GROMACS .gro file of N, CA and C in nm:
model
  459
    1UNK      N    1   5.134  -4.448 -13.001
    1UNK     CA    2   5.049  -4.429 -12.883
    1UNK      C    3   5.038  -4.558 -12.802
    2UNK      N    4   5.023  -4.672 -12.869
    2UNK     CA    5   5.009  -4.797 -12.793
    2UNK      C    6   5.137  -4.830 -12.717
    3UNK      N    7   5.255  -4.796 -12.775
    3UNK     CA    8   5.382  -4.818 -12.704
    3UNK      C    9   5.384  -4.739 -12.573
    4UNK      N   10   5.343  -4.613 -12.580
    4UNK     CA   11   5.342  -4.526 -12.462
    4UNK      C   12   5.246  -4.582 -12.357
    5UNK      N   13   5.125  -4.620 -12.400
    5UNK     CA   14   5.027  -4.674 -12.306
    5UNK      C   15   5.078  -4.804 -12.241
    6UNK      N   16   5.141  -4.890 -12.322
    6UNK     CA   17   5.196  -5.015 -12.268
    6UNK      C   18   5.310  -4.987 -12.169
    7UNK      N   19   5.395  -4.891 -12.204
    7UNK     CA   20   5.503  -4.852 -12.114
    7UNK      C   21   5.447  -4.803 -11.981
    8UNK      N   22   5.350  -4.714 -11.987
    8UNK     CA   23   5.287  -4.660 -11.866
    8UNK      C   24   5.229  -4.773 -11.783
    9UNK      N   25   5.159  -4.865 -11.848
    9UNK     CA   26   5.098  -4.977 -11.776
    9UNK      C   27   5.204  -5.064 -11.709
   10UNK      N   28   5.315  -5.091 -11.781
   10UNK     CA   29   5.423  -5.173 -11.723
   10UNK      C   30   5.484  -5.103 -11.600
   11UNK      N   31   5.506  -4.974 -11.611
   11UNK     CA   32   5.561  -4.898 -11.497
   11UNK      C   33   5.462  -4.899 -11.381
   12UNK      N   34   5.335  -4.880 -11.411
   12UNK     CA   35   5.233  -4.882 -11.306
   12UNK      C   36   5.229  -5.018 -11.236
   13UNK      N   37   5.241  -5.125 -11.314
   13UNK     CA   38   5.242  -5.259 -11.255
   13UNK      C   39   5.362  -5.279 -11.163
   14UNK      N   40   5.480  -5.234 -11.208
   14UNK     CA   41   5.601  -5.244 -11.125
   14UNK      C   42   5.585  -5.163 -10.997
   15UNK      N   43   5.534  -5.041 -11.010
   15UNK     CA   44   5.514  -4.957 -10.892
   15UNK      C   45   5.412  -5.019 -10.796
   16UNK      N   46   5.307  -5.079 -10.852
   16UNK     CA   47   5.209  -5.144 -10.767
   16UNK      C   48   5.272  -5.260 -10.689
   17UNK      N   49   5.357  -5.337 -10.757
   17UNK     CA   50   5.426  -5.447 -10.690
   17UNK      C   51   5.518  -5.394 -10.580
   18UNK      N   52   5.587  -5.286 -10.609
   18UNK     CA   53   5.674  -5.225 -10.509
   18UNK      C   54   5.592  -5.179 -10.388
   19UNK      N   55   5.479  -5.116 -10.414
   19UNK     CA   56   5.389  -5.073 -10.306
   19UNK      C   57   5.341  -5.193 -10.226
   20UNK      N   58   5.311  -5.302 -10.295
   20UNK     CA   59   5.266  -5.425 -10.227
   20UNK      C   60   5.374  -5.476 -10.132
   21UNK      N   61   5.497  -5.481 -10.181
   21UNK     CA   62   5.608  -5.527 -10.098
   21UNK      C   63   5.626  -5.435  -9.977
   22UNK      N   64   5.622  -5.304 -10.000
   22UNK     CA   65   5.636  -5.209  -9.890
   22UNK      C   66   5.519  -5.221  -9.792
   23UNK      N   67   5.400  -5.250  -9.843
   23UNK     CA   68   5.283  -5.268  -9.755
   23UNK      C   69   5.302  -5.389  -9.664
   24UNK      N   70   5.360  -5.494  -9.719
   24UNK     CA   71   5.388  -5.613  -9.638
   24UNK      C   72   5.490  -5.577  -9.531
   25UNK      N   73   5.595  -5.507  -9.570
   25UNK     CA   74   5.696  -5.466  -9.473
   25UNK      C   75   5.634  -5.377  -9.364
   26UNK      N   76   5.545  -5.288  -9.405
   26UNK     CA   77   5.477  -5.201  -9.310
   26UNK      C   78   5.401  -5.284  -9.206
   27UNK      N   79   5.330  -5.383  -9.253
   27UNK     CA   80   5.249  -5.469  -9.166
   27UNK      C   81   5.335  -5.557  -9.075
   28UNK      N   82   5.448  -5.603  -9.128
   28UNK     CA   83   5.530  -5.701  -9.058
   28UNK      C   84   5.644  -5.640  -8.975
   29UNK      N   85   5.668  -5.511  -8.989
   29UNK     CA   86   5.785  -5.449  -8.926
   29UNK      C   87   5.793  -5.480  -8.776
   30UNK      N   88   5.905  -5.539  -8.736
   30UNK     CA   89   5.939  -5.565  -8.596
   30UNK      C   90   5.834  -5.646  -8.519
   31UNK      N   91   5.752  -5.724  -8.589
   31UNK     CA   92   5.653  -5.806  -8.519
   31UNK      C   93   5.717  -5.902  -8.419
   32UNK      N   94   5.841  -5.941  -8.446
   32UNK     CA   95   5.908  -6.034  -8.355
   32UNK      C   96   5.925  -5.974  -8.216
   33UNK      N   97   5.925  -5.841  -8.205
   33UNK     CA   98   5.936  -5.776  -8.075
   33UNK      C   99   5.813  -5.802  -7.988
   34UNK      N  100   5.704  -5.837  -8.051
   34UNK     CA  101   5.580  -5.862  -7.976
   34UNK      C  102   5.559  -6.009  -7.945
   35UNK      N  103   5.656  -6.092  -7.983
   35UNK     CA  104   5.648  -6.236  -7.960
   35UNK      C  105   5.758  -6.278  -7.864
   36UNK      N  106   5.728  -6.381  -7.785
   36UNK     CA  107   5.830  -6.434  -7.696
   36UNK      C  108   5.931  -6.514  -7.777
   37UNK      N  109   6.054  -6.516  -7.737
   37UNK     CA  110   6.109  -6.459  -7.613
   37UNK      C  111   6.149  -6.312  -7.623
   38UNK      N  112   6.142  -6.254  -7.743
   38UNK     CA  113   6.184  -6.114  -7.757
   38UNK      C  114   6.104  -6.019  -7.669
   39UNK      N  115   5.974  -6.038  -7.664
   39UNK     CA  116   5.887  -5.942  -7.595
   39UNK      C  117   5.933  -5.915  -7.452
   40UNK      N  118   5.955  -6.020  -7.375
   40UNK     CA  119   5.997  -6.003  -7.235
   40UNK      C  120   6.132  -5.935  -7.223
   41UNK      N  121   6.221  -5.967  -7.316
   41UNK     CA  122   6.354  -5.907  -7.312
   41UNK      C  123   6.350  -5.758  -7.348
   42UNK      N  124   6.269  -5.721  -7.448
   42UNK     CA  125   6.255  -5.579  -7.482
   42UNK      C  126   6.194  -5.503  -7.365
   43UNK      N  127   6.095  -5.565  -7.302
   43UNK     CA  128   6.029  -5.502  -7.187
   43UNK      C  129   6.129  -5.476  -7.076
   44UNK      N  130   6.213  -5.576  -7.048
   44UNK     CA  131   6.316  -5.561  -6.945
   44UNK      C  132   6.416  -5.451  -6.983
   45UNK      N  133   6.461  -5.452  -7.107
   45UNK     CA  134   6.557  -5.352  -7.152
   45UNK      C  135   6.498  -5.211  -7.144
   46UNK      N  136   6.370  -5.198  -7.178
   46UNK     CA  137   6.306  -5.066  -7.179
   46UNK      C  138   6.285  -5.008  -7.040
   47UNK      N  139   6.304  -5.090  -6.937
   47UNK     CA  140   6.297  -5.039  -6.799
   47UNK      C  141   6.419  -4.954  -6.768
   48UNK      N  142   6.527  -4.977  -6.843
   48UNK     CA  143   6.649  -4.899  -6.825
   48UNK      C  144   6.636  -4.766  -6.901
   49UNK      N  145   6.714  -4.667  -6.862
   49UNK     CA  146   6.709  -4.539  -6.936
   49UNK      C  147   6.760  -4.555  -7.079
   50UNK      N  148   6.718  -4.465  -7.166
   50UNK     CA  149   6.770  -4.458  -7.302
   50UNK      C  150   6.891  -4.367  -7.299
   51UNK      N  151   6.992  -4.404  -7.376
   51UNK     CA  152   7.115  -4.326  -7.381
   51UNK      C  153   7.136  -4.273  -7.523
   52UNK      N  154   7.209  -4.162  -7.535
   52UNK     CA  155   7.236  -4.108  -7.669
   52UNK      C  156   7.311  -4.210  -7.755
   53UNK      N  157   7.273  -4.214  -7.882
   53UNK     CA  158   7.334  -4.306  -7.977
   53UNK      C  159   7.485  -4.289  -7.977
   54UNK      N  160   7.556  -4.401  -7.966
   54UNK     CA  161   7.702  -4.400  -7.973
   54UNK      C  162   7.772  -4.370  -7.843
   55UNK      N  163   7.698  -4.330  -7.739
   55UNK     CA  164   7.762  -4.298  -7.611
   55UNK      C  165   7.814  -4.426  -7.544
   56UNK      N  166   7.899  -4.408  -7.447
   56UNK     CA  167   7.956  -4.522  -7.373
   56UNK      C  168   7.841  -4.604  -7.310
   57UNK      N  169   7.746  -4.536  -7.249
   57UNK     CA  170   7.634  -4.604  -7.185
   57UNK      C  171   7.549  -4.681  -7.286
   58UNK      N  172   7.530  -4.619  -7.403
   58UNK     CA  173   7.454  -4.684  -7.511
   58UNK      C  174   7.521  -4.815  -7.550
   59UNK      N  175   7.652  -4.808  -7.574
   59UNK     CA  176   7.728  -4.928  -7.614
   59UNK      C  177   7.726  -5.035  -7.506
   60UNK      N  178   7.733  -4.996  -7.381
   60UNK     CA  179   7.728  -5.092  -7.270
   60UNK      C  180   7.591  -5.160  -7.263
   61UNK      N  181   7.486  -5.083  -7.284
   61UNK     CA  182   7.351  -5.138  -7.283
   61UNK      C  183   7.332  -5.237  -7.398
   62UNK      N  184   7.380  -5.200  -7.516
   62UNK     CA  185   7.372  -5.289  -7.632
   62UNK      C  186   7.445  -5.419  -7.601
   63UNK      N  187   7.561  -5.409  -7.539
   63UNK     CA  188   7.639  -5.528  -7.505
   63UNK      C  189   7.564  -5.616  -7.403
   64UNK      N  190   7.501  -5.554  -7.304
   64UNK     CA  191   7.424  -5.631  -7.204
   64UNK      C  192   7.311  -5.710  -7.269
   65UNK      N  193   7.253  -5.654  -7.372
   65UNK     CA  194   7.139  -5.718  -7.439
   65UNK      C  195   7.178  -5.776  -7.575
   66UNK      N  196   7.305  -5.811  -7.589
   66UNK     CA  197   7.359  -5.863  -7.715
   66UNK      C  198   7.277  -5.980  -7.769
   67UNK      N  199   7.239  -6.075  -7.683
   67UNK     CA  200   7.163  -6.192  -7.730
   67UNK      C  201   7.026  -6.152  -7.784
   68UNK      N  202   6.963  -6.056  -7.722
   68UNK     CA  203   6.834  -6.006  -7.771
   68UNK      C  204   6.851  -5.947  -7.911
   69UNK      N  205   6.953  -5.865  -7.929
   69UNK     CA  206   6.974  -5.803  -8.059
   69UNK      C  207   7.008  -5.908  -8.165
   70UNK      N  208   7.091  -6.006  -8.131
   70UNK     CA  209   7.123  -6.112  -8.226
   70UNK      C  210   6.995  -6.185  -8.269
   71UNK      N  211   6.909  -6.215  -8.173
   71UNK     CA  212   6.782  -6.283  -8.201
   71UNK      C  213   6.695  -6.196  -8.293
   72UNK      N  214   6.688  -6.067  -8.261
   72UNK     CA  215   6.605  -5.975  -8.338
   72UNK      C  216   6.660  -5.956  -8.480
   73UNK      N  217   6.791  -5.937  -8.493
   73UNK     CA  218   6.851  -5.917  -8.624
   73UNK      C  219   6.831  -6.039  -8.713
   74UNK      N  220   6.838  -6.157  -8.654
   74UNK     CA  221   6.822  -6.280  -8.732
   74UNK      C  222   6.686  -6.287  -8.802
   75UNK      N  223   6.583  -6.232  -8.737
   75UNK     CA  224   6.447  -6.240  -8.790
   75UNK      C  225   6.406  -6.120  -8.875
   76UNK      N  226   6.488  -6.016  -8.879
   76UNK     CA  227   6.446  -5.890  -8.940
   76UNK      C  228   6.550  -5.837  -9.040
   77UNK      N  229   6.524  -5.854  -9.171
   77UNK     CA  230   6.621  -5.815  -9.274
   77UNK      C  231   6.637  -5.665  -9.296
   78UNK      N  232   6.569  -5.583  -9.218
   78UNK     CA  233   6.592  -5.439  -9.231
   78UNK      C  234   6.709  -5.394  -9.142
   79UNK      N  235   6.778  -5.490  -9.080
   79UNK     CA  236   6.898  -5.460  -9.001
   79UNK      C  237   7.021  -5.511  -9.076
   80UNK      N  238   7.124  -5.428  -9.092
   80UNK     CA  239   7.245  -5.474  -9.161
   80UNK      C  240   7.304  -5.600  -9.096
   81UNK      N  241   7.288  -5.614  -8.967
   81UNK     CA  242   7.342  -5.728  -8.893
   81UNK      C  243   7.276  -5.860  -8.934
   82UNK      N  244   7.167  -5.853  -9.005
   82UNK     CA  245   7.096  -5.972  -9.054
   82UNK      C  246   7.180  -6.045  -9.160
   83UNK      N  247   7.267  -5.970  -9.228
   83UNK     CA  248   7.339  -6.021  -9.344
   83UNK      C  249   7.489  -6.036  -9.316
   84UNK      N  250   7.552  -6.136  -9.380
   84UNK     CA  251   7.696  -6.156  -9.362
   84UNK      C  252   7.779  -6.033  -9.399
   85UNK      N  253   7.738  -5.961  -9.504
   85UNK     CA  254   7.813  -5.844  -9.550
   85UNK      C  255   7.743  -5.713  -9.518
   86UNK      N  256   7.655  -5.716  -9.419
   86UNK     CA  257   7.588  -5.594  -9.375
   86UNK      C  258   7.508  -5.526  -9.484
   87UNK      N  259   7.518  -5.395  -9.490
   87UNK     CA  260   7.441  -5.313  -9.584
   87UNK      C  261   7.464  -5.355  -9.728
   88UNK      N  262   7.583  -5.402  -9.759
   88UNK     CA  263   7.613  -5.441  -9.898
   88UNK      C  264   7.522  -5.552  -9.948
   89UNK      N  265   7.469  -5.635  -9.860
   89UNK     CA  266   7.381  -5.745  -9.899
   89UNK      C  267   7.233  -5.706  -9.900
   90UNK      N  268   7.201  -5.586  -9.857
   90UNK     CA  269   7.062  -5.546  -9.843
   90UNK      C  270   7.002  -5.502  -9.976
   91UNK      N  271   6.872  -5.522  -9.990
   91UNK     CA  272   6.800  -5.475 -10.107
   91UNK      C  273   6.754  -5.331 -10.082
   92UNK      N  274   6.703  -5.267 -10.185
   92UNK     CA  275   6.648  -5.133 -10.167
   92UNK      C  276   6.532  -5.134 -10.068
   93UNK      N  277   6.453  -5.241 -10.070
   93UNK     CA  278   6.341  -5.254  -9.977
   93UNK      C  279   6.394  -5.259  -9.834
   94UNK      N  280   6.497  -5.342  -9.811
   94UNK     CA  281   6.559  -5.351  -9.678
   94UNK      C  282   6.612  -5.215  -9.635
   95UNK      N  283   6.680  -5.146  -9.727
   95UNK     CA  284   6.738  -5.015  -9.696
   95UNK      C  285   6.630  -4.912  -9.664
   96UNK      N  286   6.522  -4.914  -9.739
   96UNK     CA  287   6.413  -4.819  -9.715
   96UNK      C  288   6.354  -4.842  -9.576
   97UNK      N  289   6.329  -4.968  -9.543
   97UNK     CA  290   6.273  -4.999  -9.410
   97UNK      C  291   6.373  -4.962  -9.301
   98UNK      N  292   6.501  -4.990  -9.324
   98UNK     CA  293   6.605  -4.957  -9.226
   98UNK      C  294   6.609  -4.806  -9.200
   99UNK      N  295   6.609  -4.727  -9.307
   99UNK     CA  296   6.613  -4.582  -9.289
   99UNK      C  297   6.489  -4.531  -9.216
  100UNK      N  298   6.373  -4.585  -9.249
  100UNK     CA  299   6.251  -4.546  -9.177
  100UNK      C  300   6.263  -4.583  -9.030
  101UNK      N  301   6.320  -4.699  -9.002
  101UNK     CA  302   6.340  -4.746  -8.865
  101UNK      C  303   6.435  -4.652  -8.791
  102UNK      N  304   6.546  -4.622  -8.854
  102UNK     CA  305   6.646  -4.538  -8.788
  102UNK      C  306   6.593  -4.398  -8.758
  103UNK      N  307   6.526  -4.338  -8.855
  103UNK     CA  308   6.482  -4.199  -8.835
  103UNK      C  309   6.357  -4.189  -8.749
  104UNK      N  310   6.296  -4.303  -8.716
  104UNK     CA  311   6.176  -4.298  -8.632
  104UNK      C  312   6.210  -4.278  -8.485
  105UNK      N  313   6.335  -4.295  -8.448
  105UNK     CA  314   6.376  -4.273  -8.310
  105UNK      C  315   6.425  -4.131  -8.293
  106UNK      N  316   6.359  -4.057  -8.205
  106UNK     CA  317   6.397  -3.916  -8.187
  106UNK      C  318   6.537  -3.902  -8.128
  107UNK      N  319   6.585  -4.006  -8.057
  107UNK     CA  320   6.716  -3.996  -7.994
  107UNK      C  321   6.823  -4.072  -8.073
  108UNK      N  322   6.790  -4.109  -8.196
  108UNK     CA  323   6.886  -4.184  -8.276
  108UNK      C  324   6.964  -4.089  -8.366
  109UNK      N  325   7.050  -4.145  -8.450
  109UNK     CA  326   7.134  -4.062  -8.536
  109UNK      C  327   7.050  -3.982  -8.633
  110UNK      N  328   7.103  -3.869  -8.678
  110UNK     CA  329   7.031  -3.784  -8.771
  110UNK      C  330   7.020  -3.849  -8.908
  111UNK      N  331   6.921  -3.807  -8.983
  111UNK     CA  332   6.893  -3.864  -9.114
  111UNK      C  333   7.015  -3.856  -9.205
  112UNK      N  334   7.081  -3.743  -9.209
  112UNK     CA  335   7.196  -3.728  -9.298
  112UNK      C  336   7.306  -3.827  -9.262
  113UNK      N  337   7.327  -3.849  -9.132
  113UNK     CA  338   7.428  -3.945  -9.088
  113UNK      C  339   7.389  -4.086  -9.132
  114UNK      N  340   7.260  -4.118  -9.122
  114UNK     CA  341   7.213  -4.250  -9.163
  114UNK      C  342   7.236  -4.270  -9.312
  115UNK      N  343   7.204  -4.170  -9.392
  115UNK     CA  344   7.222  -4.181  -9.537
  115UNK      C  345   7.371  -4.192  -9.571
  116UNK      N  346   7.454  -4.112  -9.506
  116UNK     CA  347   7.598  -4.121  -9.530
  116UNK      C  348   7.651  -4.260  -9.496
  117UNK      N  349   7.600  -4.318  -9.386
  117UNK     CA  350   7.645  -4.451  -9.346
  117UNK      C  351   7.608  -4.553  -9.454
  118UNK      N  352   7.488  -4.544  -9.506
  118UNK     CA  353   7.445  -4.636  -9.612
  118UNK      C  354   7.534  -4.620  -9.735
  119UNK      N  355   7.559  -4.495  -9.775
  119UNK     CA  356   7.641  -4.470  -9.894
  119UNK      C  357   7.783  -4.523  -9.876
  120UNK      N  358   7.839  -4.508  -9.757
  120UNK     CA  359   7.975  -4.554  -9.732
  120UNK      C  360   7.984  -4.706  -9.731
  121UNK      N  361   7.885  -4.771  -9.673
  121UNK     CA  362   7.893  -4.915  -9.651
  121UNK      C  363   7.837  -4.999  -9.765
  122UNK      N  364   7.765  -4.936  -9.855
  122UNK     CA  365   7.705  -5.015  -9.962
  122UNK      C  366   7.773  -4.985 -10.095
  123UNK      N  367   7.761  -5.077 -10.185
  123UNK     CA  368   7.813  -5.057 -10.320
  123UNK      C  369   7.700  -4.993 -10.399
  124UNK      N  370   7.707  -4.864 -10.419
  124UNK     CA  371   7.596  -4.792 -10.482
  124UNK      C  372   7.583  -4.824 -10.631
  125UNK      N  373   7.676  -4.902 -10.687
  125UNK     CA  374   7.668  -4.940 -10.827
  125UNK      C  375   7.596  -5.073 -10.847
  126UNK      N  376   7.538  -5.128 -10.740
  126UNK     CA  377   7.469  -5.257 -10.752
  126UNK      C  378   7.350  -5.243 -10.847
  127UNK      N  379   7.312  -5.355 -10.904
  127UNK     CA  380   7.197  -5.356 -10.993
  127UNK      C  381   7.070  -5.367 -10.908
  128UNK      N  382   7.016  -5.252 -10.866
  128UNK     CA  383   6.901  -5.252 -10.775
  128UNK      C  384   6.774  -5.299 -10.845
  129UNK      N  385   6.768  -5.284 -10.978
  129UNK     CA  386   6.651  -5.334 -11.049
  129UNK      C  387   6.639  -5.485 -11.028
  130UNK      N  388   6.751  -5.554 -11.032
  130UNK     CA  389   6.752  -5.698 -11.008
  130UNK      C  390   6.705  -5.729 -10.867
  131UNK      N  391   6.751  -5.652 -10.770
  131UNK     CA  392   6.709  -5.673 -10.631
  131UNK      C  393   6.558  -5.653 -10.616
  132UNK      N  394   6.507  -5.546 -10.674
  132UNK     CA  395   6.363  -5.520 -10.664
  132UNK      C  396   6.285  -5.636 -10.726
  133UNK      N  397   6.327  -5.680 -10.845
  133UNK     CA  398   6.258  -5.792 -10.909
  133UNK      C  399   6.263  -5.918 -10.823
  134UNK      N  400   6.379  -5.946 -10.763
  134UNK     CA  401   6.392  -6.063 -10.676
  134UNK      C  402   6.300  -6.051 -10.555
  135UNK      N  403   6.296  -5.932 -10.495
  135UNK     CA  404   6.210  -5.911 -10.379
  135UNK      C  405   6.063  -5.924 -10.416
  136UNK      N  406   6.026  -5.865 -10.529
  136UNK     CA  407   5.887  -5.874 -10.573
  136UNK      C  408   5.851  -6.020 -10.598
  137UNK      N  409   5.938  -6.094 -10.666
  137UNK     CA  410   5.912  -6.237 -10.690
  137UNK      C  411   5.897  -6.313 -10.559
  138UNK      N  412   5.986  -6.285 -10.464
  138UNK     CA  413   5.980  -6.352 -10.333
  138UNK      C  414   5.848  -6.324 -10.263
  139UNK      N  415   5.805  -6.198 -10.261
  139UNK     CA  416   5.682  -6.163 -10.193
  139UNK      C  417   5.558  -6.210 -10.269
  140UNK      N  418   5.567  -6.213 -10.402
  140UNK     CA  419   5.453  -6.268 -10.477
  140UNK      C  420   5.435  -6.415 -10.444
  141UNK      N  421   5.545  -6.488 -10.434
  141UNK     CA  422   5.538  -6.630 -10.396
  141UNK      C  423   5.480  -6.644 -10.256
  142UNK      N  424   5.527  -6.559 -10.165
  142UNK     CA  425   5.475  -6.559 -10.028
  142UNK      C  426   5.326  -6.527 -10.027
  143UNK      N  427   5.285  -6.431 -10.109
  143UNK     CA  428   5.144  -6.394 -10.117
  143UNK      C  429   5.060  -6.511 -10.168
  144UNK      N  430   5.113  -6.582 -10.268
  144UNK     CA  431   5.039  -6.698 -10.321
  144UNK      C  432   5.021  -6.803 -10.211
  145UNK      N  433   5.127  -6.826 -10.134
  145UNK     CA  434   5.119  -6.925 -10.025
  145UNK      C  435   5.016  -6.883  -9.921
  146UNK      N  436   5.012  -6.751  -9.895
  146UNK     CA  437   4.920  -6.700  -9.794
  146UNK      C  438   4.785  -6.659  -9.851
  147UNK      N  439   4.767  -6.687  -9.981
  147UNK     CA  440   4.641  -6.659 -10.052
  147UNK      C  441   4.604  -6.511 -10.048
  148UNK      N  442   4.707  -6.425 -10.059
  148UNK     CA  443   4.682  -6.282 -10.070
  148UNK      C  444   4.664  -6.251 -10.218
  149UNK      N  445   4.560  -6.180 -10.251
  149UNK     CA  446   4.528  -6.152 -10.391
  149UNK      C  447   4.614  -6.037 -10.442
  150UNK      N  448   4.679  -6.056 -10.558
  150UNK     CA  449   4.760  -5.954 -10.621
  150UNK      C  450   4.675  -5.886 -10.728
  151UNK      N  451   4.637  -5.763 -10.703
  151UNK     CA  452   4.557  -5.688 -10.799
  151UNK      C  453   4.650  -5.596 -10.876
  152UNK      N  454   4.659  -5.614 -11.007
  152UNK     CA  455   4.746  -5.528 -11.087
  152UNK      C  456   4.668  -5.408 -11.137
  153UNK      N  457   4.741  -5.301 -11.162
  153UNK     CA  458   4.680  -5.176 -11.208
  153UNK      C  459   4.650  -5.187 -11.356
   0.00000   0.00000   0.00000
């Protein structure tokens, strides 16, 4: 019985840490868009019409605002462009935020296409447990620096 209770507690602690990391991502998502110089550039870009994902006009607009996107990708690890090897370098946390980001746009690619893209571009045999532990450690350290209290279950 004590083994089972300890196992449950360990899983609950891991899940709580995962929730903590996701909560931070929730709070921090795309904040750079609200800060200069990104803010003014997004505002300018949003004055133009939105085009269907992948269309000629869409690609031309992306090219016109290439510097804005490079700046944004550099600060936001939920974009494959943030990493040298794209999706292959992303953690499960990055992927989860990326998928939420992609499917939040009504005019963006469909969910199934997004998932297929991730499966094609990533090595699905990666040790994701290691990634989660690394991310949790990173955010716990960040929390300590920012004096955020970590309450375990």
